mmCIF file of C-alpha atoms in Angstrom:
data_model
loop_
_atom_site.group_PDB
_atom_site.id
_atom_site.type_symbol
_atom_site.label_atom_id
_atom_site.label_comp_id
_atom_site.label_asym_id
_atom_site.label_seq_id
_atom_site.Cartn_x
_atom_site.Cartn_y
_atom_site.Cartn_z
ATOM 1 C CA UNK A 819 -61.871 -87.978 -18.202
ATOM 2 C CA UNK A 820 -59.111 -85.649 -16.974
ATOM 3 C CA UNK A 821 -55.773 -86.888 -15.643
ATOM 4 C CA UNK A 822 -56.612 -86.481 -11.991
ATOM 5 C CA UNK A 823 -59.994 -88.185 -12.231
ATOM 6 C CA UNK A 824 -58.553 -91.055 -14.248
ATOM 7 C CA UNK A 825 -55.833 -91.757 -11.698
ATOM 8 C CA UNK A 826 -58.189 -91.377 -8.751
ATOM 9 C CA UNK A 827 -60.484 -93.929 -10.347
ATOM 10 C CA UNK A 828 -57.575 -96.378 -10.689
ATOM 11 C CA UNK A 829 -56.460 -95.780 -7.097
ATOM 12 C CA UNK A 830 -59.958 -96.376 -5.765
ATOM 13 C CA UNK A 831 -60.526 -99.481 -7.889
ATOM 14 C CA UNK A 832 -57.352 -101.084 -6.560
ATOM 15 C CA UNK A 833 -57.413 -99.988 -2.945
ATOM 16 C CA UNK A 834 -56.247 -102.448 -0.312
ATOM 17 C CA UNK A 835 -58.015 -101.703 2.954
ATOM 18 C CA UNK A 836 -55.838 -103.995 5.060
ATOM 19 C CA UNK A 837 -52.640 -102.439 3.776
ATOM 20 C CA UNK A 838 -54.158 -98.962 4.048
ATOM 21 C CA UNK A 839 -54.587 -99.435 7.785
ATOM 22 C CA UNK A 840 -50.945 -100.503 8.135
ATOM 23 C CA UNK A 841 -49.662 -97.599 6.047
ATOM 24 C CA UNK A 842 -51.723 -95.089 7.958
ATOM 25 C CA UNK A 843 -50.571 -96.488 11.278
ATOM 26 C CA UNK A 844 -46.927 -96.236 10.140
ATOM 27 C CA UNK A 845 -47.563 -92.539 9.503
ATOM 28 C CA UNK A 846 -49.140 -92.151 12.952
ATOM 29 C CA UNK A 847 -52.625 -92.013 11.415
ATOM 30 C CA UNK A 848 -51.946 -88.523 10.091
ATOM 31 C CA UNK A 849 -53.122 -89.369 6.567
ATOM 32 C CA UNK A 850 -55.539 -91.607 4.712
ATOM 33 C CA UNK A 851 -54.175 -94.238 2.331
ATOM 34 C CA UNK A 852 -55.524 -96.397 -0.447
ATOM 35 C CA UNK A 853 -53.048 -99.025 0.678
ATOM 36 C CA UNK A 854 -51.233 -99.200 -2.654
ATOM 37 C CA UNK A 855 -47.732 -100.662 -2.661
ATOM 38 C CA UNK A 856 -45.223 -98.368 -4.347
ATOM 39 C CA UNK A 857 -44.709 -100.435 -7.550
ATOM 40 C CA UNK A 858 -48.469 -100.772 -8.022
ATOM 41 C CA UNK A 859 -49.096 -97.083 -7.366
ATOM 42 C CA UNK A 860 -46.421 -95.994 -9.822
ATOM 43 C CA UNK A 861 -47.713 -98.361 -12.501
ATOM 44 C CA UNK A 862 -50.979 -96.416 -12.634
ATOM 45 C CA UNK A 863 -49.296 -93.216 -13.778
ATOM 46 C CA UNK A 864 -46.165 -94.496 -15.487
ATOM 47 C CA UNK A 865 -47.501 -93.679 -18.952
ATOM 48 C CA UNK A 866 -48.739 -90.297 -17.791
ATOM 49 C CA UNK A 867 -45.258 -89.316 -16.607
ATOM 50 C CA UNK A 868 -43.818 -90.368 -19.955
ATOM 51 C CA UNK A 869 -46.330 -88.160 -21.750
ATOM 52 C CA UNK A 870 -45.640 -85.213 -19.459
ATOM 53 C CA UNK A 871 -41.906 -85.538 -20.017
ATOM 54 C CA UNK A 872 -42.435 -85.428 -23.768
ATOM 55 C CA UNK A 873 -44.560 -82.286 -23.391
ATOM 56 C CA UNK A 874 -41.794 -80.574 -21.358
ATOM 57 C CA UNK A 875 -44.478 -78.562 -19.559
ATOM 58 C CA UNK A 876 -45.229 -78.914 -15.846
ATOM 59 C CA UNK A 877 -48.982 -79.085 -15.247
ATOM 60 C CA UNK A 878 -49.238 -77.192 -11.975
ATOM 61 C CA UNK A 879 -53.036 -77.230 -11.952
ATOM 62 C CA UNK A 880 -52.940 -81.012 -12.039
ATOM 63 C CA UNK A 881 -50.300 -81.136 -9.299
ATOM 64 C CA UNK A 882 -52.239 -78.737 -7.085
ATOM 65 C CA UNK A 883 -55.333 -80.894 -7.413
ATOM 66 C CA UNK A 884 -53.332 -84.004 -6.540
ATOM 67 C CA UNK A 885 -51.678 -82.405 -3.526
ATOM 68 C CA UNK A 886 -55.011 -81.229 -2.190
ATOM 69 C CA UNK A 887 -56.366 -84.786 -2.249
ATOM 70 C CA UNK A 888 -56.881 -86.372 1.163
ATOM 71 C CA UNK A 889 -55.111 -89.594 0.199
ATOM 72 C CA UNK A 890 -51.352 -89.733 0.701
ATOM 73 C CA UNK A 891 -50.694 -91.600 -2.533
ATOM 74 C CA UNK A 892 -51.530 -88.407 -4.398
ATOM 75 C CA UNK A 893 -48.785 -86.469 -2.606
ATOM 76 C CA UNK A 894 -46.380 -89.253 -3.592
ATOM 77 C CA UNK A 895 -47.565 -88.905 -7.180
ATOM 78 C CA UNK A 896 -46.685 -85.201 -7.082
ATOM 79 C CA UNK A 897 -43.155 -85.984 -5.940
ATOM 80 C CA UNK A 898 -42.685 -88.649 -8.612
ATOM 81 C CA UNK A 899 -43.974 -86.176 -11.195
ATOM 82 C CA UNK A 900 -41.555 -83.447 -10.096
ATOM 83 C CA UNK A 901 -38.602 -85.843 -10.128
ATOM 84 C CA UNK A 902 -39.543 -86.839 -13.670
ATOM 85 C CA UNK A 903 -39.796 -83.178 -14.700
ATOM 86 C CA UNK A 904 -36.767 -82.004 -12.704
ATOM 87 C CA UNK A 905 -34.886 -80.620 -15.732
ATOM 88 C CA UNK A 906 -37.817 -78.334 -16.551
ATOM 89 C CA UNK A 907 -38.114 -76.833 -13.077
ATOM 90 C CA UNK A 908 -36.831 -73.290 -12.562
ATOM 91 C CA UNK A 909 -36.238 -70.936 -9.666
ATOM 92 C CA UNK A 910 -39.628 -69.368 -10.335
ATOM 93 C CA UNK A 911 -41.252 -72.731 -9.626
ATOM 94 C CA UNK A 912 -39.968 -72.832 -6.052
ATOM 95 C CA UNK A 913 -42.877 -70.730 -4.815
ATOM 96 C CA UNK A 914 -45.252 -73.357 -6.227
ATOM 97 C CA UNK A 915 -43.309 -76.191 -4.591
ATOM 98 C CA UNK A 916 -43.207 -74.232 -1.333
ATOM 99 C CA UNK A 917 -46.986 -74.584 -1.102
ATOM 100 C CA UNK A 918 -46.492 -78.346 -0.980
ATOM 101 C CA UNK A 919 -43.741 -78.041 1.615
ATOM 102 C CA UNK A 920 -46.105 -76.117 3.877
ATOM 103 C CA UNK A 921 -49.066 -78.448 3.372
ATOM 104 C CA UNK A 922 -49.719 -81.908 4.847
ATOM 105 C CA UNK A 923 -46.261 -81.827 6.439
ATOM 106 C CA UNK A 924 -44.489 -84.987 7.524
ATOM 107 C CA UNK A 925 -41.060 -86.478 6.914
ATOM 108 C CA UNK A 926 -42.103 -88.543 3.886
ATOM 109 C CA UNK A 927 -43.054 -85.580 1.700
ATOM 110 C CA UNK A 928 -40.407 -83.253 3.110
ATOM 111 C CA UNK A 929 -37.698 -85.794 2.342
ATOM 112 C CA UNK A 930 -39.106 -86.203 -1.150
ATOM 113 C CA UNK A 931 -39.152 -82.483 -1.894
ATOM 114 C CA UNK A 932 -35.751 -81.502 -0.474
ATOM 115 C CA UNK A 933 -33.598 -82.541 -3.436
ATOM 116 C CA UNK A 934 -36.246 -81.498 -5.956
ATOM 117 C CA UNK A 935 -35.743 -77.946 -4.731
ATOM 118 C CA UNK A 936 -32.014 -78.404 -4.169
ATOM 119 C CA UNK A 937 -31.277 -79.698 -7.653
ATOM 120 C CA UNK A 938 -32.573 -76.467 -9.191
ATOM 121 C CA UNK A 939 -29.321 -74.941 -7.878
ATOM 122 C CA UNK A 940 -27.435 -76.641 -10.701
ATOM 123 C CA UNK A 941 -29.210 -74.255 -13.069
ATOM 124 C CA UNK A 942 -29.729 -71.268 -10.792
ATOM 125 C CA UNK A 943 -27.387 -70.434 -7.913
ATOM 126 C CA UNK A 944 -30.026 -68.265 -6.264
ATOM 127 C CA UNK A 945 -31.183 -71.496 -4.646
ATOM 128 C CA UNK A 946 -28.060 -71.362 -2.463
ATOM 129 C CA UNK A 947 -29.059 -68.049 -0.885
ATOM 130 C CA UNK A 948 -32.626 -69.258 -0.540
ATOM 131 C CA UNK A 949 -31.552 -72.402 1.274
ATOM 132 C CA UNK A 950 -29.455 -70.298 3.643
ATOM 133 C CA UNK A 951 -32.549 -68.203 4.311
ATOM 134 C CA UNK A 952 -34.712 -71.299 4.789
ATOM 135 C CA UNK A 953 -32.185 -72.665 7.291
ATOM 136 C CA UNK A 954 -33.372 -69.955 9.694
ATOM 137 C CA UNK A 955 -37.096 -70.349 9.028
ATOM 138 C CA UNK A 956 -39.435 -70.666 12.014
ATOM 139 C CA UNK A 957 -40.905 -73.831 10.462
ATOM 140 C CA UNK A 958 -38.556 -76.715 11.262
ATOM 141 C CA UNK A 959 -39.772 -78.650 8.210
ATOM 142 C CA UNK A 960 -38.547 -75.803 5.985
ATOM 143 C CA UNK A 961 -35.239 -75.878 7.844
ATOM 144 C CA UNK A 962 -35.036 -79.642 7.275
ATOM 145 C CA UNK A 963 -35.415 -79.034 3.535
ATOM 146 C CA UNK A 964 -32.456 -76.646 3.684
ATOM 147 C CA UNK A 965 -30.290 -79.032 5.703
ATOM 148 C CA UNK A 966 -30.846 -82.002 3.402
ATOM 149 C CA UNK A 967 -31.222 -80.302 0.015
ATOM 150 C CA UNK A 968 -27.733 -81.443 -1.059
ATOM 151 C CA UNK A 969 -28.126 -85.144 -0.255
ATOM 152 C CA UNK A 970 -26.423 -87.472 -2.758
ATOM 153 C CA UNK A 971 -24.469 -84.689 -4.466
ATOM 154 C CA UNK A 972 -21.173 -86.345 -3.563
ATOM 155 C CA UNK A 973 -18.246 -84.268 -4.898
ATOM 156 C CA UNK A 974 -20.643 -81.551 -6.070
ATOM 157 C CA UNK A 975 -21.613 -80.748 -2.485
ATOM 158 C CA UNK A 976 -21.199 -77.092 -1.560
ATOM 159 C CA UNK A 977 -19.482 -77.646 1.780
ATOM 160 C CA UNK A 978 -19.314 -73.958 2.675
ATOM 161 C CA UNK A 979 -23.080 -73.695 2.322
ATOM 162 C CA UNK A 980 -23.655 -77.003 4.117
ATOM 163 C CA UNK A 981 -21.607 -75.827 7.087
ATOM 164 C CA UNK A 982 -23.458 -72.515 7.360
ATOM 165 C CA UNK A 983 -26.861 -74.184 7.189
ATOM 166 C CA UNK A 984 -25.985 -76.775 9.822
ATOM 167 C CA UNK A 985 -24.468 -74.189 12.163
ATOM 168 C CA UNK A 986 -27.683 -72.175 11.875
ATOM 169 C CA UNK A 987 -29.522 -75.162 13.333
ATOM 170 C CA UNK A 988 -27.324 -75.930 16.302
ATOM 171 C CA UNK A 989 -29.132 -75.826 19.632
ATOM 172 C CA UNK A 990 -32.373 -77.280 18.308
ATOM 173 C CA UNK A 991 -34.183 -79.851 20.409
ATOM 174 C CA UNK A 992 -36.257 -80.952 17.415
ATOM 175 C CA UNK A 993 -35.641 -84.607 16.538
ATOM 176 C CA UNK A 994 -36.245 -84.088 12.808
ATOM 177 C CA UNK A 995 -33.645 -81.297 12.696
ATOM 178 C CA UNK A 996 -30.926 -83.124 14.586
ATOM 179 C CA UNK A 997 -31.570 -86.264 12.556
ATOM 180 C CA UNK A 998 -31.343 -84.253 9.324
ATOM 181 C CA UNK A 999 -28.016 -82.739 10.374
ATOM 182 C CA UNK A 1000 -26.662 -86.206 11.025
ATOM 183 C CA UNK A 1001 -27.985 -87.556 7.737
ATOM 184 C CA UNK A 1002 -26.515 -84.740 5.667
ATOM 185 C CA UNK A 1003 -23.099 -85.281 7.229
ATOM 186 C CA UNK A 1004 -23.313 -89.068 7.062
ATOM 187 C CA UNK A 1005 -24.214 -88.913 3.380
ATOM 188 C CA UNK A 1006 -21.297 -86.621 2.561
ATOM 189 C CA UNK A 1007 -18.903 -88.724 4.655
ATOM 190 C CA UNK A 1008 -19.173 -91.411 1.972
ATOM 191 C CA UNK A 1009 -17.482 -88.945 -0.386
ATOM 192 C CA UNK A 1010 -15.268 -86.943 1.957
ATOM 193 C CA UNK A 1011 -14.892 -88.584 5.389
ATOM 194 C CA UNK A 1012 -11.991 -86.277 6.274
ATOM 195 C CA UNK A 1013 -14.162 -83.155 5.931
ATOM 196 C CA UNK A 1014 -16.959 -84.644 8.020
ATOM 197 C CA UNK A 1015 -14.566 -85.884 10.695
ATOM 198 C CA UNK A 1016 -13.040 -82.420 10.964
ATOM 199 C CA UNK A 1017 -16.501 -80.844 11.048
ATOM 200 C CA UNK A 1018 -17.615 -83.057 13.925
ATOM 201 C CA UNK A 1019 -14.363 -82.404 15.746
ATOM 202 C CA UNK A 1020 -14.796 -78.669 15.322
ATOM 203 C CA UNK A 1021 -18.422 -78.485 16.431
ATOM 204 C CA UNK A 1022 -18.950 -81.535 18.680
ATOM 205 C CA UNK A 1023 -19.599 -79.362 21.737
ATOM 206 C CA UNK A 1024 -22.476 -77.661 19.917
ATOM 207 C CA UNK A 1025 -23.926 -80.701 18.161
ATOM 208 C CA UNK A 1026 -26.726 -82.877 19.471
ATOM 209 C CA UNK A 1027 -25.698 -86.454 20.342
ATOM 210 C CA UNK A 1028 -28.058 -87.811 17.682
ATOM 211 C CA UNK A 1029 -26.390 -85.691 14.997
ATOM 212 C CA UNK A 1030 -22.942 -86.856 16.042
ATOM 213 C CA UNK A 1031 -24.050 -90.483 16.091
ATOM 214 C CA UNK A 1032 -25.516 -90.307 12.599
ATOM 215 C CA UNK A 1033 -22.622 -88.273 11.191
ATOM 216 C CA UNK A 1034 -19.995 -90.655 12.575
ATOM 217 C CA UNK A 1035 -21.449 -93.872 11.178
ATOM 218 C CA UNK A 1036 -18.921 -94.186 8.331
ATOM 219 C CA UNK A 1037 -15.933 -92.266 9.719
#
């Protein structure tokens, strides 16, 4: 039994129909769910991730098969897998990850993939130019990836890049963009409130009220 089939069998054996309805409703009925709580879901492939990490080789065929599955838990598996294998991801892998970014789009997967892509920058600075390019993409989900790709970097945040990316997204009436701008600034304000306060002061006339509200939470 291959990896995908084995995990699918476990997911199906342990499905919770009542919880599945709740999870689907929370995601506006955009996706089907097995109804597996996160700890339970992760327990089914915990050993697999350990084995993959030892192998040091990303199994893209397996990930593609998982991402194509109709059930949302499989997209979450892909994100958990990529986080586990983060140190083995390279710039050349971004095109493979981009397929996931463009497929089955919603905030849960986008917000799981943003730092996976962003963290590759620690090994390859070409990610910086790519994120600047993505910040102007016609797909607002791609732009959201760019805006939030530096979340949780703290003092390692590239503020020059962050500023350029955010400025490129001023004037948007898209909730998920304005929320992302606010989140990126709010997150960095925990490390450098002075920089964020000055940023908001500089651009407040161009920023959406939601972005300002989120950005100002800790300053």
